[in-house]
XYZ file of C-alpha atoms in Angstrom:
207
model
C -33.603 -18.323 40.618
C -33.827 -21.597 38.750
C -31.585 -20.657 35.869
C -28.345 -19.193 35.350
C -26.151 -17.998 32.492
C -23.654 -20.515 31.113
C -20.746 -18.586 32.751
C -22.125 -19.135 36.189
C -21.670 -16.567 38.890
C -25.479 -16.245 39.830
C -26.110 -16.150 43.598
C -28.861 -18.849 44.187
C -30.965 -18.514 47.074
C -32.310 -21.672 48.738
C -34.831 -21.765 51.758
C -35.444 -24.560 53.973
C -35.065 -25.522 57.971
C -31.989 -26.428 59.860
C -29.206 -24.540 58.112
C -27.781 -22.692 60.963
C -26.621 -26.000 62.683
C -24.564 -27.175 59.785
C -20.890 -27.275 59.970
C -20.663 -26.670 56.262
C -22.832 -26.737 53.445
C -21.911 -27.463 49.980
C -24.358 -26.807 47.084
C -23.367 -29.244 44.219
C -24.275 -28.582 40.568
C -23.915 -32.027 38.919
C -21.061 -32.736 41.375
C -19.226 -29.264 40.993
C -19.044 -27.869 44.515
C -19.908 -24.411 45.719
C -19.452 -23.333 49.330
C -22.779 -22.036 50.689
C -23.259 -19.240 52.756
C -25.815 -19.807 55.668
C -27.761 -16.542 56.407
C -30.102 -17.905 58.851
C -31.572 -21.234 59.678
C -33.935 -20.979 56.771
C -32.041 -19.548 54.171
C -28.819 -19.837 52.481
C -27.068 -18.895 49.210
C -24.490 -20.290 46.921
C -22.677 -18.910 43.727
C -23.526 -21.243 40.737
C -20.274 -22.478 38.904
C -19.988 -22.573 35.208
C -21.977 -25.009 33.339
C -20.154 -28.341 33.821
C -21.094 -29.269 30.140
C -20.429 -25.963 28.572
C -24.088 -25.952 27.312
C -27.485 -24.618 28.223
C -28.748 -27.812 29.729
C -30.369 -29.046 32.821
C -28.394 -29.939 35.893
C -29.103 -31.211 39.184
C -28.714 -29.075 42.297
C -28.445 -30.749 45.783
C -27.237 -29.563 49.335
C -24.555 -31.807 51.033
C -23.551 -31.153 54.593
C -19.890 -31.990 55.476
C -18.075 -32.861 58.288
C -16.255 -30.165 60.271
C -13.556 -32.434 61.362
C -12.810 -33.732 57.787
C -14.386 -31.659 55.528
C -15.713 -34.675 53.586
C -19.271 -35.041 52.351
C -21.291 -37.473 54.143
C -23.934 -38.693 51.590
C -25.855 -39.703 54.485
C -26.190 -36.291 55.479
C -27.570 -34.991 52.038
C -29.602 -31.869 53.288
C -31.713 -31.618 50.082
C -32.433 -34.130 47.456
C -31.400 -33.235 43.723
C -33.630 -30.653 42.095
C -33.681 -29.703 38.622
C -31.338 -26.301 37.719
C -30.933 -24.866 34.568
C -28.320 -22.935 32.387
C -29.502 -20.603 29.853
C -27.850 -19.465 26.618
C -26.296 -15.916 26.382
C -28.816 -13.287 25.346
C -29.363 -13.082 21.581
C -31.175 -9.832 20.407
C -30.769 -9.219 16.564
C -32.263 -5.715 16.783
C -33.866 -3.186 19.152
C -36.746 -0.909 17.635
C -37.474 2.013 18.349
C -34.442 3.576 20.414
C -36.056 6.652 20.985
C -39.315 8.045 22.928
C -40.617 10.482 25.102
C -39.528 11.009 28.648
C -43.050 10.207 29.803
C -42.356 6.497 29.062
C -44.923 4.001 27.449
C -42.906 3.556 24.331
C -42.819 -0.169 23.349
C -39.442 -1.402 22.702
C -39.119 -4.419 20.600
C -36.097 -7.144 21.200
C -36.258 -8.675 17.887
C -35.413 -12.579 17.756
C -35.115 -13.019 21.372
C -38.075 -15.218 21.583
C -37.049 -17.324 18.865
C -33.899 -17.814 20.651
C -35.525 -18.862 23.918
C -37.726 -21.095 22.174
C -34.848 -22.913 20.656
C -33.268 -23.377 24.241
C -36.671 -24.831 25.629
C -36.954 -27.197 22.378
C -33.437 -28.555 23.194
C -34.337 -29.155 26.918
C -37.532 -30.716 26.017
C -35.539 -33.379 23.959
C -33.343 -34.220 26.836
C -35.342 -33.661 30.076
C -39.193 -33.500 28.595
C -40.543 -33.389 32.180
C -38.479 -30.610 33.299
C -39.396 -26.975 32.458
C -37.521 -23.953 33.879
C -39.516 -20.983 35.537
C -38.149 -17.841 33.874
C -39.458 -14.262 32.579
C -37.782 -11.811 30.413
C -37.116 -8.445 32.178
C -35.627 -5.393 30.611
C -33.683 -2.482 32.442
C -33.694 0.775 31.102
C -30.878 2.400 33.264
C -31.661 1.575 36.754
C -35.587 0.866 35.996
C -36.757 -2.685 35.439
C -39.947 -3.829 33.485
C -41.537 -6.988 32.655
C -41.315 -8.079 28.930
C -44.052 -9.932 26.979
C -43.702 -12.342 24.092
C -44.934 -11.229 20.669
C -44.179 -13.918 17.933
C -40.676 -13.959 17.677
C -39.643 -10.911 19.677
C -40.032 -9.530 23.209
C -41.849 -6.184 23.891
C -40.661 -3.764 26.793
C -42.440 -0.770 27.540
C -39.937 2.010 28.516
C -40.321 3.658 31.725
C -40.740 7.057 32.445
C -37.576 8.902 32.737
C -36.397 11.936 34.831
C -33.685 13.725 32.601
C -30.837 13.956 35.304
C -28.359 14.803 33.011
C -29.495 16.166 29.321
C -27.927 18.098 26.358
C -29.854 20.573 24.527
C -30.470 19.877 20.838
C -32.755 21.892 18.634
C -34.584 23.386 21.913
C -35.223 19.671 23.100
C -33.595 17.904 26.034
C -32.324 14.129 25.361
C -31.042 11.746 27.802
C -29.796 7.964 26.879
C -29.846 5.068 29.247
C -28.507 1.655 28.371
C -30.984 -1.308 27.836
C -30.128 -4.561 29.486
C -31.870 -7.948 29.661
C -32.407 -10.874 31.958
C -34.219 -13.991 31.914
C -34.032 -14.846 35.463
C -34.547 -11.434 36.865
C -31.106 -11.223 38.566
C -28.464 -11.426 35.798
C -28.605 -8.622 33.413
C -26.676 -8.433 30.115
C -26.100 -5.152 28.564
C -27.163 -5.522 24.928
C -25.173 -2.647 23.349
C -28.123 -0.446 22.877
C -29.231 2.544 24.427
C -32.710 4.267 24.735
C -32.935 7.896 24.207
C -35.626 9.827 25.888
C -36.800 13.163 24.441
C -38.836 15.999 25.773
C -42.464 16.037 24.877
C -43.030 17.962 21.578
C -44.835 21.131 21.841
C -46.203 22.948 18.511
C -46.472 26.636 19.158
C -47.544 27.705 15.510
């Protein structure tokens, strides 16, 4: 992804050519080095460190090949010119509504305040780096099922997926199952927002 949370830890995948022949490759995030793992001649991964400034801001990501003999980076061997990489703020959701829906799915769940939080982040980036815009998209995870989110005013909406009630308890002749809701803005790092979504069986009126 092009963005990671402030605390770092995101596995960043970089594609190119000639990686297999490198003695050692470092990913540098504004000077903070992370040893790359070369997966193939065209792909490597590295772990993003925590934000060097401690803020949700733009940084520069570059690849540097080091000497096998000395371990010292040779700037003439820079494998990739610096490219923008972004740190995003922690997820901020004021409320989640509703938290109950049918097991067939299709309930529109509102993550209140999330769009405002992301807008503030983007506004801050535009002041310091007006030509740099991160690529991101909000996704929600209900249990282990991921769905895309869409912006609606100051909120984001995610539609609950269908659920098979693998473990349910009986209550008033209906079965219930609750799954945690997690949110991501880079599609890789999910934050549990501390709220669960409860599925119920479809209602049936018999009289």
